[in-house]
Short mmCIF file of C-alpha atoms in Angstrom, two decimals:
data_model
loop_
_atom_site.label_atom_id
_atom_site.label_comp_id
_atom_site.label_asym_id
_atom_site.label_seq_id
_atom_site.Cartn_x
_atom_site.Cartn_y
_atom_site.Cartn_z
CA UNK A 204 -16.42 -34.92 -54.26
CA UNK A 205 -14.34 -31.88 -53.78
CA UNK A 206 -10.97 -32.13 -51.68
CA UNK A 207 -11.91 -29.17 -49.55
CA UNK A 208 -15.24 -27.63 -48.36
CA UNK A 209 -16.56 -24.42 -49.66
CA UNK A 210 -15.62 -21.34 -47.31
CA UNK A 211 -18.86 -21.09 -46.03
CA UNK A 212 -19.71 -24.85 -45.42
CA UNK A 213 -16.45 -25.06 -43.75
CA UNK A 214 -16.93 -21.87 -41.55
CA UNK A 215 -20.35 -23.24 -40.42
CA UNK A 216 -18.98 -26.76 -39.54
CA UNK A 217 -16.25 -25.30 -37.62
CA UNK A 218 -18.91 -22.97 -35.72
CA UNK A 219 -20.76 -26.01 -34.95
CA UNK A 220 -17.84 -28.06 -34.16
CA UNK A 221 -16.79 -25.66 -31.42
CA UNK A 222 -20.32 -25.71 -29.94
CA UNK A 223 -19.93 -29.51 -29.44
CA UNK A 224 -16.29 -29.48 -28.27
CA UNK A 225 -17.42 -26.71 -25.73
CA UNK A 226 -19.56 -29.33 -24.06
CA UNK A 227 -16.58 -31.61 -22.85
CA UNK A 228 -13.91 -31.08 -20.27
CA UNK A 229 -11.63 -32.74 -22.75
CA UNK A 230 -11.77 -31.73 -26.39
CA UNK A 231 -10.92 -35.29 -27.50
CA UNK A 232 -14.10 -36.64 -26.11
CA UNK A 233 -16.05 -34.73 -28.82
CA UNK A 234 -14.49 -37.03 -31.42
CA UNK A 235 -17.97 -39.21 -32.04
CA UNK A 236 -20.28 -36.56 -32.36
CA UNK A 237 -18.10 -34.44 -34.53
CA UNK A 238 -17.88 -37.65 -36.86
CA UNK A 239 -21.86 -37.36 -36.95
CA UNK A 240 -21.58 -33.65 -37.89
CA UNK A 241 -19.35 -34.51 -40.90
CA UNK A 242 -21.85 -37.16 -41.78
CA UNK A 243 -24.84 -34.53 -41.69
CA UNK A 244 -22.68 -32.72 -44.31
CA UNK A 245 -21.14 -35.19 -46.45
CA UNK A 246 -23.25 -38.14 -45.88
CA UNK A 247 -20.33 -40.20 -44.69
CA UNK A 248 -16.85 -39.91 -42.72
CA UNK A 249 -15.16 -38.49 -45.90
CA UNK A 250 -11.44 -37.77 -46.11
CA UNK A 251 -11.88 -33.87 -46.10
CA UNK A 252 -14.01 -34.31 -42.95
CA UNK A 253 -11.45 -36.47 -40.97
CA UNK A 254 -9.15 -33.77 -41.79
CA UNK A 255 -11.22 -31.35 -40.51
CA UNK A 256 -12.18 -32.99 -37.25
CA UNK A 257 -8.34 -33.89 -36.69
CA UNK A 258 -7.48 -30.08 -36.85
CA UNK A 259 -10.28 -29.13 -34.73
CA UNK A 260 -9.23 -31.66 -31.90
CA UNK A 261 -5.52 -31.42 -32.43
CA UNK A 262 -5.13 -34.95 -33.40
CA UNK A 263 -3.75 -36.82 -36.19
CA UNK A 264 -5.79 -38.11 -39.08
CA UNK A 265 -4.75 -41.79 -38.00
CA UNK A 266 -6.28 -41.02 -34.49
CA UNK A 267 -9.66 -40.00 -35.95
CA UNK A 268 -9.98 -42.69 -38.53
CA UNK A 269 -9.25 -45.35 -35.84
CA UNK A 270 -12.76 -44.10 -34.17
CA UNK A 271 -14.48 -43.90 -37.54
CA UNK A 272 -13.56 -47.23 -38.68
CA UNK A 273 -14.36 -48.99 -35.44
CA UNK A 274 -18.22 -47.72 -34.96
CA UNK A 275 -20.54 -49.40 -37.68
CA UNK A 276 -22.83 -45.92 -37.73
CA UNK A 277 -19.88 -44.27 -39.20
CA UNK A 278 -19.76 -44.79 -42.92
CA UNK A 279 -16.47 -44.58 -44.93
CA UNK A 280 -18.39 -44.33 -48.44
CA UNK A 281 -21.40 -42.30 -49.17
CA UNK A 282 -24.48 -43.72 -47.54
CA UNK A 283 -27.84 -43.51 -49.05
CA UNK A 284 -30.42 -40.77 -48.37
CA UNK A 285 -32.26 -43.54 -46.12
CA UNK A 286 -30.60 -46.30 -44.36
CA UNK A 287 -33.11 -49.39 -44.33
CA UNK A 288 -31.83 -51.93 -41.78
CA UNK A 289 -33.60 -55.29 -41.31
CA UNK A 290 -33.02 -56.85 -37.99
CA UNK A 291 -32.08 -60.82 -38.63
CA UNK A 292 -30.87 -61.27 -34.89
CA UNK A 293 -32.61 -64.40 -33.07
CA UNK A 294 -36.19 -63.22 -32.26
CA UNK A 295 -36.87 -61.08 -35.39
CA UNK A 296 -35.22 -63.82 -37.32
CA UNK A 297 -37.46 -66.59 -36.49
CA UNK A 298 -40.70 -64.09 -36.37
CA UNK A 299 -39.78 -63.27 -40.33
CA UNK A 300 -36.78 -60.98 -40.32
CA UNK A 301 -34.75 -63.25 -42.33
CA UNK A 302 -37.45 -63.67 -45.11
CA UNK A 303 -38.18 -60.02 -44.95
CA UNK A 304 -34.20 -59.37 -45.56
CA UNK A 305 -34.12 -61.91 -48.24
CA UNK A 306 -37.05 -60.55 -50.41
CA UNK A 307 -36.26 -56.84 -49.55
CA UNK A 308 -32.64 -57.31 -50.84
CA UNK A 309 -33.99 -59.08 -54.19
CA UNK A 310 -36.22 -56.44 -54.29
CA UNK A 311 -34.06 -53.46 -54.17
CA UNK A 312 -30.96 -55.28 -55.79
CA UNK A 313 -28.49 -54.63 -53.47
CA UNK A 314 -26.87 -56.58 -50.39
CA UNK A 315 -25.78 -55.75 -46.86
CA UNK A 316 -23.90 -52.25 -46.86
CA UNK A 317 -24.72 -51.50 -50.70
CA UNK A 318 -26.61 -48.53 -51.95
CA UNK A 319 -29.22 -48.45 -54.87
CA UNK A 320 -28.10 -47.00 -58.01
CA UNK A 321 -30.50 -43.93 -57.30
CA UNK A 322 -28.63 -42.99 -54.15
CA UNK A 323 -32.12 -43.44 -52.07
CA UNK A 324 -31.37 -46.33 -49.98
CA UNK A 325 -28.51 -48.19 -48.16
CA UNK A 326 -29.58 -51.62 -47.10
CA UNK A 327 -28.12 -53.13 -43.60
CA UNK A 328 -28.47 -56.41 -42.25
CA UNK A 329 -28.73 -55.52 -38.32
CA UNK A 330 -27.91 -57.32 -35.17
CA UNK A 331 -30.91 -56.38 -32.65
CA UNK A 332 -33.05 -53.34 -33.08
CA UNK A 333 -33.78 -53.39 -29.32
CA UNK A 334 -37.28 -53.77 -30.41
CA UNK A 335 -37.93 -57.51 -29.49
CA UNK A 336 -41.43 -56.81 -28.53
CA UNK A 337 -42.48 -55.83 -32.00
CA UNK A 338 -40.54 -58.45 -33.98
CA UNK A 339 -39.60 -58.35 -36.94
CA UNK A 340 -38.63 -54.69 -36.84
CA UNK A 341 -37.09 -52.55 -39.56
CA UNK A 342 -35.18 -49.19 -38.85
CA UNK A 343 -34.98 -46.37 -41.13
CA UNK A 344 -32.34 -44.11 -40.12
CA UNK A 345 -32.67 -45.44 -36.75
CA UNK A 346 -36.31 -44.95 -36.50
CA UNK A 347 -38.65 -47.99 -35.58
CA UNK A 348 -41.10 -49.60 -37.87
CA UNK A 349 -42.56 -52.41 -35.97
CA UNK A 350 -44.23 -55.69 -36.82
CA UNK A 351 -43.07 -55.80 -40.43
CA UNK A 352 -43.82 -58.21 -43.31
CA UNK A 353 -42.07 -58.60 -46.68
CA UNK A 354 -44.82 -56.52 -48.19
CA UNK A 355 -44.99 -53.92 -45.64
CA UNK A 356 -41.16 -53.61 -46.03
CA UNK A 357 -41.29 -53.14 -49.81
CA UNK A 358 -43.95 -50.56 -49.42
CA UNK A 359 -41.83 -48.75 -47.20
CA UNK A 360 -38.75 -48.43 -49.84
CA UNK A 361 -41.44 -47.82 -52.62
CA UNK A 362 -42.62 -44.83 -50.70
CA UNK A 363 -39.11 -43.67 -50.09
CA UNK A 364 -38.44 -44.05 -53.81
CA UNK A 365 -41.65 -41.94 -54.55
CA UNK A 366 -40.58 -39.09 -52.18
CA UNK A 367 -43.20 -39.94 -50.01
CA UNK A 368 -43.00 -38.90 -46.07
CA UNK A 369 -42.57 -42.19 -44.12
CA UNK A 370 -43.96 -42.15 -40.43
CA UNK A 371 -42.18 -44.58 -38.00
CA UNK A 372 -44.63 -46.66 -35.60
CA UNK A 373 -42.99 -44.97 -32.72
CA UNK A 374 -41.22 -41.48 -32.36
CA UNK A 375 -41.57 -38.62 -34.76
CA UNK A 376 -44.11 -38.29 -37.14
CA UNK A 377 -41.61 -38.44 -40.17
CA UNK A 378 -38.48 -40.08 -40.49
CA UNK A 379 -35.63 -37.92 -41.25
CA UNK A 380 -32.71 -38.35 -43.86
CA UNK A 381 -29.54 -39.66 -42.99
CA UNK A 382 -28.01 -36.36 -43.08
CA UNK A 383 -30.68 -34.81 -40.88
CA UNK A 384 -30.36 -37.62 -38.34
CA UNK A 385 -26.80 -37.65 -38.29
CA UNK A 386 -27.05 -33.89 -37.07
CA UNK A 387 -29.23 -34.98 -34.34
CA UNK A 388 -26.83 -37.69 -33.23
CA UNK A 389 -24.09 -34.73 -33.44
CA UNK A 390 -26.22 -33.21 -30.47
CA UNK A 391 -28.20 -30.64 -32.25
CA UNK A 392 -31.83 -31.19 -31.55
CA UNK A 393 -34.58 -31.15 -34.20
CA UNK A 394 -37.32 -29.93 -32.07
CA UNK A 395 -39.11 -33.63 -32.60
CA UNK A 396 -38.40 -35.06 -29.46
CA UNK A 397 -41.85 -34.95 -28.03
CA UNK A 398 -43.71 -36.19 -31.27
CA UNK A 399 -45.21 -39.62 -31.15
CA UNK A 400 -45.25 -42.27 -28.68
CA UNK A 401 -41.77 -43.67 -27.42
CA UNK A 402 -43.14 -46.93 -25.91
CA UNK A 403 -45.80 -48.83 -27.17
CA UNK A 404 -48.44 -50.99 -25.19
CA UNK A 405 -46.11 -54.25 -25.44
CA UNK A 406 -42.89 -52.39 -24.10
CA UNK A 407 -45.16 -50.91 -21.15
CA UNK A 408 -47.08 -54.06 -20.24
CA UNK A 409 -45.03 -54.97 -17.39
CA UNK A 410 -45.49 -51.54 -15.86
CA UNK A 411 -49.00 -51.63 -16.47
CA UNK A 412 -49.16 -54.95 -14.36
CA UNK A 413 -47.14 -53.60 -11.56
CA UNK A 414 -48.76 -50.42 -11.10
CA UNK A 415 -52.33 -52.29 -11.15
CA UNK A 416 -50.98 -54.81 -8.30
CA UNK A 417 -48.63 -52.54 -6.51
CA UNK A 418 -45.90 -54.31 -7.29
CA UNK A 419 -42.28 -52.82 -6.31
CA UNK A 420 -38.97 -53.91 -6.66
CA UNK A 421 -37.35 -55.94 -3.77
CA UNK A 422 -35.69 -53.79 -1.16
CA UNK A 423 -32.18 -54.72 -0.31
CA UNK A 424 -31.53 -55.80 3.26
CA UNK A 425 -31.41 -52.91 5.68
CA UNK A 426 -32.84 -50.54 2.98
CA UNK A 427 -35.61 -48.17 4.15
CA UNK A 428 -38.69 -47.64 1.65
CA UNK A 429 -38.67 -44.24 0.60
#
């Protein structure tokens, strides 16, 4: 990768960065979305991206790198076009997540944090996708694919490699690429927020029962019911 951005690319990055920084009373608070912005262009927190963010925020490269190396969503080497994360935390593990991980890792030929030779898939072993009611869960670029099996997970990566659109169980009608989702995480809407369901029946079961039975949260002593 070239050491410097092409002039038009850098101009667009700086314009987008200015829009992000304007959202915060303290410019330094924009460091995290700006790192996602860099990933939306480079596919990782590149050295040239670190330099640009440091310049925009009037920080040192070391200060920016300290954030980029702390959070796991920031990559220090090129990520695959699709990040496939298999949850192997407690519930997903006992429901089959460990088996999915083992079989999928062998199937694509890479381990945790590694990328396939074609650059399509980075495989990741995740700690809790916050979708325990649909365990075992696989996430592709942080979109949910619920109730997975080794076979369905393999089909998922086959579809990615074949260039087919992949549809999350919940969320938008099509999972975006790593770069596309990074731009959303930087704070630029993709217009897909209302596509697909955000919660499924298992997640909403408690709410449904509460409404059917007219259950409400306990009132604190002395609190008036509104």
